Coordinates of C-alpha atoms in Angstrom, one line a residue:
M1 CA 0.1 0.1 0.1
K2 CA 2.0 3.1 -1.2
H3 CA -0.1 5.7 0.5
K4 CA -0.4 4.4 3.5
Y5 CA 0.8 6.9 5.4
H6 CA -1.3 9.1 3.5
L7 CA -4.1 7.4 4.9
L8 CA -2.9 7.7 8.4
L9 CA -2.5 11.0 7.9
A10 CA -6.3 11.7 7.2
I11 CA -7.1 9.3 10.0
F12 CA -4.9 11.7 12.5
V13 CA -6.3 14.6 11.3
I14 CA -10.0 13.7 11.6
S15 CA -9.3 12.2 14.9
F16 CA -8.0 15.5 15.8
I17 CA -10.6 17.7 14.8
S18 CA -13.1 15.2 16.4
S19 CA -11.0 15.4 19.6
V20 CA -11.3 19.3 18.8
M21 CA -15.0 19.1 18.8
L22 CA -15.3 16.9 22.1
A23 CA -12.9 19.3 23.7
T24 CA -14.6 22.7 23.1
Q25 CA -18.6 22.1 22.6
E26 CA -20.7 20.9 25.8
T27 CA -22.6 18.9 23.8
P28 CA -20.9 18.2 20.5
L29 CA -22.2 19.7 17.6
F30 CA -24.4 17.3 15.4
C31 CA -25.0 15.1 18.6
G32 CA -28.6 15.9 19.7
E33 CA -29.9 15.9 23.3
E34 CA -31.4 12.5 23.2
T35 CA -28.1 10.7 22.4
G36 CA -25.5 9.3 24.0
C37 CA -22.8 12.0 23.6
N38 CA -23.9 13.4 26.9
L39 CA -23.8 10.5 28.9
V40 CA -20.1 9.3 27.3
T41 CA -18.5 12.9 27.5
S42 CA -19.7 13.5 31.1
S43 CA -19.2 9.9 32.1
K44 CA -16.2 9.3 35.0
Y45 CA -14.4 7.3 32.0
A46 CA -14.2 10.7 29.9
Y47 CA -11.2 11.9 32.3
T48 CA -8.2 10.4 33.2
F49 CA -6.3 12.0 35.8
G50 CA -8.8 14.8 35.9
I51 CA -8.3 16.0 32.4
K52 CA -10.6 15.2 29.3
N53 CA -9.4 12.5 27.2
S54 CA -10.3 14.7 24.0
E55 CA -8.0 17.6 25.3
Y56 CA -5.4 14.4 25.3
G57 CA -6.6 13.3 21.7
I58 CA -5.7 17.1 20.5
F59 CA -1.9 17.3 21.7
I60 CA -1.5 13.3 20.5
F61 CA -3.8 13.4 17.4
A62 CA -1.3 16.9 16.3
F63 CA 1.6 15.4 16.9
L64 CA 1.2 12.4 15.2
A65 CA -0.4 14.1 12.4
L66 CA 2.8 16.6 12.1
L67 CA 4.9 13.3 12.5
T68 CA 3.2 11.5 9.6
Y69 CA 3.5 14.5 7.5
L70 CA 7.3 15.0 8.1
H71 CA 7.6 11.2 7.5
I72 CA 5.8 11.1 4.3
R73 CA 8.1 14.0 3.2
D74 CA 11.3 12.7 4.6
P75 CA 10.9 9.2 5.6
H76 CA 13.1 7.8 8.4
E77 CA 12.9 4.5 10.9
I78 CA 12.4 6.5 14.3
K79 CA 9.5 8.5 12.8
K80 CA 8.2 5.2 11.4
A81 CA 8.6 3.5 14.7
T82 CA 7.0 6.6 17.1
I83 CA 4.0 6.4 14.5
L84 CA 3.7 2.7 14.7
I85 CA 4.1 2.5 18.5
G86 CA 1.4 5.7 19.0
T87 CA -0.9 3.7 16.9
I88 CA -0.7 0.9 18.9
I89 CA -1.1 2.4 22.2
G90 CA -3.7 4.5 20.6
A91 CA -5.9 1.6 19.2
I92 CA -5.5 -0.5 22.4
I93 CA -7.2 2.7 24.2
A94 CA -9.3 2.7 21.8
I95 CA -11.0 -0.5 21.8
Y96 CA -11.1 -0.2 26.0
F97 CA -13.4 3.1 24.8
L98 CA -15.2 0.9 22.8
Y99 CA -16.0 -1.3 25.0
L100 CA -16.9 0.9 27.6
Q101 CA -19.4 2.5 25.6
Q102 CA -20.7 -0.8 24.7
F103 CA -21.1 -2.6 27.5
V104 CA -20.4 -0.3 30.5
L105 CA -22.5 2.9 29.8
N106 CA -24.6 1.6 26.7
A107 CA -24.3 4.6 25.1
Y108 CA -22.5 6.0 22.0
C109 CA -20.5 9.0 21.4
K110 CA -20.3 9.8 17.6
Y111 CA -17.1 11.9 17.7
C112 CA -15.6 9.0 20.1
I113 CA -16.5 6.6 18.0
V114 CA -14.9 8.4 14.9
V115 CA -11.8 8.5 16.9
D116 CA -12.0 4.7 18.3
I117 CA -12.5 3.3 15.3
G118 CA -10.1 5.5 13.0
L119 CA -7.4 4.1 15.3
V120 CA -8.7 0.4 14.8
I121 CA -8.4 0.9 11.1
G122 CA -5.1 2.9 11.4
L123 CA -3.5 -0.1 13.3
I124 CA -4.9 -2.4 10.2
I125 CA -3.3 -0.6 8.0
I126 CA 0.1 -0.3 9.6
L127 CA 0.0 -4.3 10.5
A128 CA -1.6 -5.3 7.1
R129 CA 1.5 -3.5 5.5
W130 CA 4.1 -4.3 7.6
E131 CA 7.8 -3.5 6.5
K132 CA 10.9 -4.2 8.2

């Protein structure tokens, strides 16, 4: 897959935008009052060490998007490894958050789903085309 990093860049940018929406909107835009967005984003699971997970997402996805862009322009093994590690850790956390939404909260946040599914797809892209 020649454009693997272009796809990852798109996923990271979309995840960054979703994180910004989650961090800056009380009830994220396009989420109605009767949806699970409020329940998910106001649950105890929406915070880690007292900071909203979406605020972590802003910095993490900005970093991964920038790093991926730089890797596309000038490939380097350290960048490649950092993107891989970031995507693996992110996908593990995303699977945990999907589990929480499905089995603990029984509610779904559209923006959270975009981020979580994006990371899982990113991991699949990386692992399906892993080159040593």
